[in-house]
Short mmCIF file of N, CA and C in Angstrom, two decimals:
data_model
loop_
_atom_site.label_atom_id
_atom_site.label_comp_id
_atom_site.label_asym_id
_atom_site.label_seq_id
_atom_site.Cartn_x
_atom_site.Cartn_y
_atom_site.Cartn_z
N UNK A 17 80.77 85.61 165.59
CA UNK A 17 80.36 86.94 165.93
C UNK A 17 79.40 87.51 164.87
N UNK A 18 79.34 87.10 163.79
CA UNK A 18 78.58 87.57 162.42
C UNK A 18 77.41 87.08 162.86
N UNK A 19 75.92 87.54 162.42
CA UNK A 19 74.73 87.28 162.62
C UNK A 19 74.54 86.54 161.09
N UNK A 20 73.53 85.73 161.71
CA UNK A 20 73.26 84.55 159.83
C UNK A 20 72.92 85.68 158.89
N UNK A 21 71.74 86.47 159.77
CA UNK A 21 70.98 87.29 158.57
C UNK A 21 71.66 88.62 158.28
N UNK A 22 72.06 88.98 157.56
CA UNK A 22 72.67 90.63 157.28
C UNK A 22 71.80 91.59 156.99
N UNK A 23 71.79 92.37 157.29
CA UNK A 23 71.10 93.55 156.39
C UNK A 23 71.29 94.24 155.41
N UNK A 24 70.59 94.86 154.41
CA UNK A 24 71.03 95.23 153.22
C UNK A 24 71.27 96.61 153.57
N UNK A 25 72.21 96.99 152.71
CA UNK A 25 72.35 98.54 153.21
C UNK A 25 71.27 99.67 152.24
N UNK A 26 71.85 98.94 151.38
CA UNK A 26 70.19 99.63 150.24
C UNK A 26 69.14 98.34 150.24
N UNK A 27 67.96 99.32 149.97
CA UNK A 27 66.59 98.18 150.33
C UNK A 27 66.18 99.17 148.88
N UNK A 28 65.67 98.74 147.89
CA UNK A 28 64.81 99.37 146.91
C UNK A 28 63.22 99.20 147.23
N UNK A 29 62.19 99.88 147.22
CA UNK A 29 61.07 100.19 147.28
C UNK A 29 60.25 100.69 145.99
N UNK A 30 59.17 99.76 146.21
CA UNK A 30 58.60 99.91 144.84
C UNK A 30 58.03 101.44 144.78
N UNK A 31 57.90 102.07 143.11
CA UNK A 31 57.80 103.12 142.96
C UNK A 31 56.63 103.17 142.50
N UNK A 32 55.81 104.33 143.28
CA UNK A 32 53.98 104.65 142.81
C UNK A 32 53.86 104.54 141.14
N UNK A 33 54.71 105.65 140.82
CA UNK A 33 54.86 106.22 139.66
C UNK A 33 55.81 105.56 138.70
N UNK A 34 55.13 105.38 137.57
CA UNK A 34 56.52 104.74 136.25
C UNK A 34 56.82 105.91 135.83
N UNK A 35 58.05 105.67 135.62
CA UNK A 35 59.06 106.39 134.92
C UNK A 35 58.63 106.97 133.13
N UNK A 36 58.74 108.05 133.33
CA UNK A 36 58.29 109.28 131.92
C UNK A 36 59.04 108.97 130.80
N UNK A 37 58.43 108.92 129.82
CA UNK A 37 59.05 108.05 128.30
C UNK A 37 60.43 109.11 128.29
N UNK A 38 61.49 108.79 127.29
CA UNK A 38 62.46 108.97 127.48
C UNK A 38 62.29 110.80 126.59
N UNK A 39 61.48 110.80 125.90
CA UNK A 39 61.15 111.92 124.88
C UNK A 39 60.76 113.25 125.67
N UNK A 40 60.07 112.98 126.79
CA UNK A 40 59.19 113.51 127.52
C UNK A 40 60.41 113.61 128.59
N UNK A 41 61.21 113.38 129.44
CA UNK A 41 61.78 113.57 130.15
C UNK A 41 63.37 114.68 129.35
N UNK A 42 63.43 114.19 128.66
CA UNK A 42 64.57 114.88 128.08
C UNK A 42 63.91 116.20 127.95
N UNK A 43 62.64 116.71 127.35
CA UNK A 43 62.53 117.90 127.17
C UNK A 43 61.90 118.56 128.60
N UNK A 44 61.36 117.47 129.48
CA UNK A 44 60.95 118.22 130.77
C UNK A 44 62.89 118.84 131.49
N UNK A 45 64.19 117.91 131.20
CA UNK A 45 65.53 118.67 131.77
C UNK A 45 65.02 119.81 131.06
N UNK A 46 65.05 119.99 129.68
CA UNK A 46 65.47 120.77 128.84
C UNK A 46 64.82 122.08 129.38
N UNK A 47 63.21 122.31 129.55
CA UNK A 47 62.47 122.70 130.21
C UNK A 47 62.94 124.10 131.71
N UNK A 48 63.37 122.66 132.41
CA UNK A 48 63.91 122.91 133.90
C UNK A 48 65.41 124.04 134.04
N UNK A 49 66.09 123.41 132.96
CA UNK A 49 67.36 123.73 132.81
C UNK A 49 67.19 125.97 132.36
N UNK A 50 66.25 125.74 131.16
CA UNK A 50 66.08 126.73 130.68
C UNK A 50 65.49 127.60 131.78
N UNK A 51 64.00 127.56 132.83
CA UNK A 51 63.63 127.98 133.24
C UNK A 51 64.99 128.50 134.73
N UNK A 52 65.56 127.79 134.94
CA UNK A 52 66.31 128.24 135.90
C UNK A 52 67.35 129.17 135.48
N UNK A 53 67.53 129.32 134.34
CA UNK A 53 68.60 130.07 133.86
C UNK A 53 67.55 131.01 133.52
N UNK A 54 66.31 131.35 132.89
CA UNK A 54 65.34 132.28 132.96
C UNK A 54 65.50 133.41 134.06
N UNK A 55 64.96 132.52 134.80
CA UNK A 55 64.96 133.30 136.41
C UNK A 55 66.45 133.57 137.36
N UNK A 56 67.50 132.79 136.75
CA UNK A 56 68.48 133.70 137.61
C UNK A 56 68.98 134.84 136.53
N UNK A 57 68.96 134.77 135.12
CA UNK A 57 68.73 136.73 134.26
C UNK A 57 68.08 137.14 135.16
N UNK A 58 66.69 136.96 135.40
CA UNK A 58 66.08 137.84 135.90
C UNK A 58 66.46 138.35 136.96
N UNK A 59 66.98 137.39 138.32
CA UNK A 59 67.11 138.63 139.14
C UNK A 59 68.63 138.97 139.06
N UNK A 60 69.30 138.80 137.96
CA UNK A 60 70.23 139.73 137.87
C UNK A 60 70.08 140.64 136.91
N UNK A 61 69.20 140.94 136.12
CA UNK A 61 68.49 142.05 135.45
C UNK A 61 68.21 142.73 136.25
N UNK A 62 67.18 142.48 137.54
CA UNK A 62 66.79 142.88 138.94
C UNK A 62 68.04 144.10 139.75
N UNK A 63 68.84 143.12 139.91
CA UNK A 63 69.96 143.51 140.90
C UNK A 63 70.78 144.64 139.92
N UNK A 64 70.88 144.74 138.88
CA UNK A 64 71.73 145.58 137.58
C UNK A 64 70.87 146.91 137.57
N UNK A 65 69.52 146.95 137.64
CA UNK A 65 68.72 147.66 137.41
C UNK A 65 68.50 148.88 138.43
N UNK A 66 68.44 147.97 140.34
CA UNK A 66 68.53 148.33 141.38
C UNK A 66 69.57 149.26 141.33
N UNK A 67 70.63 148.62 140.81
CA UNK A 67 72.30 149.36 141.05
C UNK A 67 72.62 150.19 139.83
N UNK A 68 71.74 150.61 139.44
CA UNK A 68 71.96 151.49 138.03
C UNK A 68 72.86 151.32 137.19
N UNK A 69 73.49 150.20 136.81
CA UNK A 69 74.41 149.58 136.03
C UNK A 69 74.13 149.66 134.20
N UNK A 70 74.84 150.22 133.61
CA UNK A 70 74.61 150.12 132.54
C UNK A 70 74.34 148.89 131.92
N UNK A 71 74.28 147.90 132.42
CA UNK A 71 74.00 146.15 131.98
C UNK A 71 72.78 145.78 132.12
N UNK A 72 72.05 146.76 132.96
CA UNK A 72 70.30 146.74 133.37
C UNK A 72 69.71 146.69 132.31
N UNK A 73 69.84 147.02 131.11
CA UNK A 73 68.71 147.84 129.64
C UNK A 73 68.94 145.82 129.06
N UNK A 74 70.41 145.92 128.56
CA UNK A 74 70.01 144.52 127.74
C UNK A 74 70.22 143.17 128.71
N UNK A 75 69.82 143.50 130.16
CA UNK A 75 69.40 142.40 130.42
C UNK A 75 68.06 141.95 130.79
N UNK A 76 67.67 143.41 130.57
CA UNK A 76 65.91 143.41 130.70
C UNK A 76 65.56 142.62 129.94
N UNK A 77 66.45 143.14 128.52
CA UNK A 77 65.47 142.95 127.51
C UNK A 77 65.62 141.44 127.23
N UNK A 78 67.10 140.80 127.49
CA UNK A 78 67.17 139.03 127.20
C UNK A 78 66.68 138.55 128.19
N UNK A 79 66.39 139.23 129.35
CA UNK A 79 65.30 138.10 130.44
C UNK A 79 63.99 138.12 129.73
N UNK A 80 63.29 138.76 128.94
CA UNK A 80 62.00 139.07 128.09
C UNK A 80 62.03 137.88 127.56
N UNK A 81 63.27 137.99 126.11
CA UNK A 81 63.02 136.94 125.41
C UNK A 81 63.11 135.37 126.31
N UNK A 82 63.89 135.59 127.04
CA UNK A 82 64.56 134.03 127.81
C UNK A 82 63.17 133.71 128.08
N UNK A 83 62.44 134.63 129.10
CA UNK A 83 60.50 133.90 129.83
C UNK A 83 59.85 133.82 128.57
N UNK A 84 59.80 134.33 127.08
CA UNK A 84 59.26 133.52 125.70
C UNK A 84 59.76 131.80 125.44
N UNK A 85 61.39 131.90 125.75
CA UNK A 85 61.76 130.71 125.60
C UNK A 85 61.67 129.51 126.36
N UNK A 86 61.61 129.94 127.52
CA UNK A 86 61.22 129.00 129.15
C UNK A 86 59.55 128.72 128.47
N UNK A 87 58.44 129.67 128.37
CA UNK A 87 57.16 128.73 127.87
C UNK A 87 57.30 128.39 127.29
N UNK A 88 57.69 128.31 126.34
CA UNK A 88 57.85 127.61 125.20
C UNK A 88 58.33 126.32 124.71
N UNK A 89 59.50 125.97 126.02
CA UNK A 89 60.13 125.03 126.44
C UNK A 89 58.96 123.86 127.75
N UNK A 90 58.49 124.69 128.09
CA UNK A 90 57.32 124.20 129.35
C UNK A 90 56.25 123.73 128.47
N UNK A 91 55.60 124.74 127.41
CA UNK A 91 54.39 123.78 126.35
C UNK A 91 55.05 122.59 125.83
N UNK A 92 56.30 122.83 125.36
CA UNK A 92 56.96 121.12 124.34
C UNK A 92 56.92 120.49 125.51
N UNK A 93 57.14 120.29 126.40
CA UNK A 93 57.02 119.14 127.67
C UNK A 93 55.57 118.97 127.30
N UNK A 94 54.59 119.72 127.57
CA UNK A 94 53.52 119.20 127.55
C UNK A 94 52.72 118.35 126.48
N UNK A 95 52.98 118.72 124.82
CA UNK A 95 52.59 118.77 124.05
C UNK A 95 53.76 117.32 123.47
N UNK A 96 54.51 116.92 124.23
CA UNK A 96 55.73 115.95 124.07
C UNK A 96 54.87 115.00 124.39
N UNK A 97 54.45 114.87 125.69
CA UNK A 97 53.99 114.28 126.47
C UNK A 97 52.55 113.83 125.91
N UNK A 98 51.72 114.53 125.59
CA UNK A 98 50.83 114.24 124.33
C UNK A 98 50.80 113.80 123.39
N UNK A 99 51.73 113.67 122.49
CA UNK A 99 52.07 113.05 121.38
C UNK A 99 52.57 111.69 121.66
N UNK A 100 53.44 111.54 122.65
CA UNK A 100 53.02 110.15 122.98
C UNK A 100 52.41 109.32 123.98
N UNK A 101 51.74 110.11 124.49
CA UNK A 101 50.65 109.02 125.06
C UNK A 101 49.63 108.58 123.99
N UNK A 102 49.63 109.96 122.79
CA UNK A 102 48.83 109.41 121.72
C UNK A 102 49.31 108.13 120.79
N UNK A 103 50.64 108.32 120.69
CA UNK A 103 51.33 107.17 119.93
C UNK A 103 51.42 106.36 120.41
N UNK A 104 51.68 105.90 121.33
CA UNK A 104 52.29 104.16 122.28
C UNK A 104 50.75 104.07 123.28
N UNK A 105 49.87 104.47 123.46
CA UNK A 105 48.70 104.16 123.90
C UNK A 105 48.79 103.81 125.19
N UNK A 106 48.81 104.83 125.95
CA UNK A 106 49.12 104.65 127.42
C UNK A 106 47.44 104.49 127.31
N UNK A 107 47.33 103.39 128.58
CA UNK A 107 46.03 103.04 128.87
C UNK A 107 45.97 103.47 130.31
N UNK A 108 44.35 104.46 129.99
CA UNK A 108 43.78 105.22 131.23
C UNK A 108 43.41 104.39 132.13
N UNK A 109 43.56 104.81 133.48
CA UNK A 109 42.79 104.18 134.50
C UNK A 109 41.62 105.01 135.29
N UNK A 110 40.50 104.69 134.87
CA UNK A 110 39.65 105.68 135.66
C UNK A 110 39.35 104.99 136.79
N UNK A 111 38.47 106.10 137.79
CA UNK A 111 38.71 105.86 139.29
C UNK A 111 38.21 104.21 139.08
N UNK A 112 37.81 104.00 140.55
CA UNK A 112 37.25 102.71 140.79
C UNK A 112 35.72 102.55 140.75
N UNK A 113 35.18 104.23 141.08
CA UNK A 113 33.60 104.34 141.00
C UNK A 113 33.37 104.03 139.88
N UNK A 114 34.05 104.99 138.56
CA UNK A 114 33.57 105.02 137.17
C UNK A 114 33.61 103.49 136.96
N UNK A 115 34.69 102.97 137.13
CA UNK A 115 34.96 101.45 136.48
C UNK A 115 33.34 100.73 137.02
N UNK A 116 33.57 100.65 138.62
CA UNK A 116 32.20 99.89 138.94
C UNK A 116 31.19 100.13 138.51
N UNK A 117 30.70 101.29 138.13
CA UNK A 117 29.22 101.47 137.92
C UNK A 117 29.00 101.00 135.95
N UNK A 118 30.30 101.24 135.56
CA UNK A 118 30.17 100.70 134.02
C UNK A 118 30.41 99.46 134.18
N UNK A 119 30.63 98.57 134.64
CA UNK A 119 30.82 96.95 135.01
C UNK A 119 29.25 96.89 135.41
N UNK A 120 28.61 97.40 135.79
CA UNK A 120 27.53 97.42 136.19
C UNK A 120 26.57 97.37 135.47
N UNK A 121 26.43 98.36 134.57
CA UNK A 121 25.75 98.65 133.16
C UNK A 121 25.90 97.95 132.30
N UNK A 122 27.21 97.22 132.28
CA UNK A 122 27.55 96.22 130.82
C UNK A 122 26.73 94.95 131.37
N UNK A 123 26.90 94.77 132.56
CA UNK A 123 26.20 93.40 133.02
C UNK A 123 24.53 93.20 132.88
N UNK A 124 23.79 94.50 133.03
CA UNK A 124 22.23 94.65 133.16
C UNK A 124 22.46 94.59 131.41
N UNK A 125 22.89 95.55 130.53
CA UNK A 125 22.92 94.83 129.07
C UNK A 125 22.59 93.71 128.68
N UNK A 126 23.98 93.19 129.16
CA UNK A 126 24.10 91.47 128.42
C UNK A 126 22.71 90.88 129.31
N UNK A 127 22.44 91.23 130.57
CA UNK A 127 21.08 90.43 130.91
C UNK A 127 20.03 90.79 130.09
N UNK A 128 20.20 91.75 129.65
CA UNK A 128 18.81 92.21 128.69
C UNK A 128 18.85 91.91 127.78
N UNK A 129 20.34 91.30 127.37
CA UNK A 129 19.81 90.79 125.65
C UNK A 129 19.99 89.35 126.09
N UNK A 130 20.44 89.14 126.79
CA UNK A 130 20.70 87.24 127.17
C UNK A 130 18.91 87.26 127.44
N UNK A 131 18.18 87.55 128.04
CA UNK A 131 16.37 88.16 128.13
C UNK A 131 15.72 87.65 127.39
N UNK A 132 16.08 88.95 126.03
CA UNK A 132 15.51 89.41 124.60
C UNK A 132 15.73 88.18 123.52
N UNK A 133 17.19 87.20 123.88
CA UNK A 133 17.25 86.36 122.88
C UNK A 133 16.41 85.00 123.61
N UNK A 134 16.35 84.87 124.36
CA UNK A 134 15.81 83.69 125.57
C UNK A 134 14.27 83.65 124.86
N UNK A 135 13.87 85.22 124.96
CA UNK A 135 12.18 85.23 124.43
C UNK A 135 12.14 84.93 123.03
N UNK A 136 12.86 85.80 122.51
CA UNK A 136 12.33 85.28 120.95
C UNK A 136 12.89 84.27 120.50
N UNK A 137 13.41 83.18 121.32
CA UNK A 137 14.11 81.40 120.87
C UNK A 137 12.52 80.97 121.40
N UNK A 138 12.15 81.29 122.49
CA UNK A 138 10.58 80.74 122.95
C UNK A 138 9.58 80.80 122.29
N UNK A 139 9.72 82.28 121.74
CA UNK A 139 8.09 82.63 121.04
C UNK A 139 8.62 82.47 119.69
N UNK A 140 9.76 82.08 118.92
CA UNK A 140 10.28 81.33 117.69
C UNK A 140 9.70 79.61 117.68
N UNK A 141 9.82 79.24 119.08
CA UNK A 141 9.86 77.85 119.59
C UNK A 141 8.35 77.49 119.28
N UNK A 142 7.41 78.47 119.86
CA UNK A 142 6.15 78.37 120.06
C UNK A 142 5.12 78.68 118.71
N UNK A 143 5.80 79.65 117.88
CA UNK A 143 5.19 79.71 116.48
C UNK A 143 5.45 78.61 115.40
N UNK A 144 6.90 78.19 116.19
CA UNK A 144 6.74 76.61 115.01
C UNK A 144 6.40 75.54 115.43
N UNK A 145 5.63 75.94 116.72
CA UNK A 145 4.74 74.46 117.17
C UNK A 145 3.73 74.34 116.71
N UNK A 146 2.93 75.71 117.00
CA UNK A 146 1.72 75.94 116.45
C UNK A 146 1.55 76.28 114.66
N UNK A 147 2.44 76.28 114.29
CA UNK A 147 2.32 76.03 112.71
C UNK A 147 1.99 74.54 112.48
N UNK A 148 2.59 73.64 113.52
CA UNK A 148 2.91 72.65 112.75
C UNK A 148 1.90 71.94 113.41
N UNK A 149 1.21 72.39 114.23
CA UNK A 149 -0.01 72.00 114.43
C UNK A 149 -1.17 72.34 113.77
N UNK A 150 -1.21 73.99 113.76
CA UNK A 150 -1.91 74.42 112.73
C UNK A 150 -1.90 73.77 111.52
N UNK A 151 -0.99 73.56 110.52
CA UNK A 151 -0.88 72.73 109.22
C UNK A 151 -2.18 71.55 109.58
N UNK A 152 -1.81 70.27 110.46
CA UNK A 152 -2.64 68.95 110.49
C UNK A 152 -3.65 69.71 111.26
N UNK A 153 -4.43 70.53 111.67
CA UNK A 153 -5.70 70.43 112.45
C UNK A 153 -6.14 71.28 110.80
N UNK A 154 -5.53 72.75 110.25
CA UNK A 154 -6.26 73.30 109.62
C UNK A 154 -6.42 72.31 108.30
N UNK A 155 -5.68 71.36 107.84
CA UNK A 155 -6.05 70.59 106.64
C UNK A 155 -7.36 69.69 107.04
N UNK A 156 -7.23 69.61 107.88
CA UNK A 156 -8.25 68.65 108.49
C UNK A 156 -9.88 69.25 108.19
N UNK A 157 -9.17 70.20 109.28
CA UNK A 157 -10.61 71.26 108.74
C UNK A 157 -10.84 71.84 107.77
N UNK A 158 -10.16 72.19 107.15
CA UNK A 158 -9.75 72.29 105.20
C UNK A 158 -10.74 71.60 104.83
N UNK A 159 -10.33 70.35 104.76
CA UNK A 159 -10.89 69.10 103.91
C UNK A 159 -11.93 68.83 104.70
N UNK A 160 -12.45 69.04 105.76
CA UNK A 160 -14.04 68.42 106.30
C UNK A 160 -14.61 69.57 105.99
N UNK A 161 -14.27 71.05 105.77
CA UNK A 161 -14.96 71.95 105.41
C UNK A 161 -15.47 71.76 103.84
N UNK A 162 -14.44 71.27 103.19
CA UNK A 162 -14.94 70.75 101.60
C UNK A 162 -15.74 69.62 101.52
N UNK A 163 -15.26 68.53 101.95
CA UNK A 163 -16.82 67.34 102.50
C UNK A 163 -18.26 68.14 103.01
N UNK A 164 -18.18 68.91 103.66
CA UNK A 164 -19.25 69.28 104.00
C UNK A 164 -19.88 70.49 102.80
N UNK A 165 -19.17 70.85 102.47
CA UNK A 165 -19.45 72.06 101.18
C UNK A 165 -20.14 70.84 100.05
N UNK A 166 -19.08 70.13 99.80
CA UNK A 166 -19.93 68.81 98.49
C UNK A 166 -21.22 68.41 99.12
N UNK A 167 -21.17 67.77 100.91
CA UNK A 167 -22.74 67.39 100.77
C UNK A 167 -23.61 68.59 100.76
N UNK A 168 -23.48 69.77 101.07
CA UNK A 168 -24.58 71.08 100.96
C UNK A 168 -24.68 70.91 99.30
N UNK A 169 -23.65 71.12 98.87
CA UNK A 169 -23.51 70.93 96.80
C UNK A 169 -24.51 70.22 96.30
N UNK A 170 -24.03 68.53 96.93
CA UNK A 170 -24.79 67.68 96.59
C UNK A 170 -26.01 67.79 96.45
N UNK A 171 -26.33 68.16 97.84
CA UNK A 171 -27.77 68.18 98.10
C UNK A 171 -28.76 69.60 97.69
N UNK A 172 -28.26 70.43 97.20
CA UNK A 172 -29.39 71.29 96.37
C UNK A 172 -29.43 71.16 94.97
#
């Protein structure tokens, strides 16, 4: 009566998003925790205030400080979160345009200097041919220019 294949009752699915360093998550509860307790002072500061309750004045005034302490708690998440992506070097991913068009640019580079070194190995190639040609044609002519200087010599 059992089927071969079973089904799982949990199936896990991969997650878009990795999971927030452990530094950064603790102060984003910390954060959350505070801000919700922020805002329910408040609207019972609200509701105290409505109902003319003598509890209205100092709960005004600790819902005040509490929304100082809730930002304050909301920047360290942020500024948590900064400090270590600066430390452990989370590596950016920019879009796919930026990436392509700089894959793009690095490649016309290296062709331009793979180019630039190609020419001057050629015209390096070509000045020490012609030196070394130059050398045996200009001695040549060197020395038949001096033969010919001795017979002009000679002869006046």
């Amino acid at each position: 009566m059992e089927t071969a294949e079973r089904r799982e009752l949990w199936v896990e699915e991969p997650v878009g998003r990795r999971r927030l360093p452990d530094p950064v998550r603790t102060a984003a509860v910390r954060a959350v925790l505070i801000t919700a307790l922020t805002l329910i002072q408040a609207m019972v500061a609200f509701f105290c205030t409505v109902t003319a309750s003598w509890l209205a004045f100092p709960m005004v005034l600790t819902s005040v400080g509490s929304t100082v302490v809730a930002t304050w708690s909301v920047l360290d998440v942020w500024v948590t979160r900064q400090v270590w992506n600066q430390r452990h070097g989370v590596v950016s991913t920019p879009s796919s345009t930026a990436r392509r068009l700089r894959r793009e640019r690095r490649r016309a580079q290296r062709a331009a200097r793979a180019e630039a070194r190609a020419a001057a190995r050629s015209e390096a190639r070509g000045t020490a041919r012609e030196a070394a040609r130059g050398t045996t044609r200009g001695s040549a002519r060197i020395s038949g220019r001096q033969g010919a200087g001795d017979s002009r010599l000679s002869r006046a």
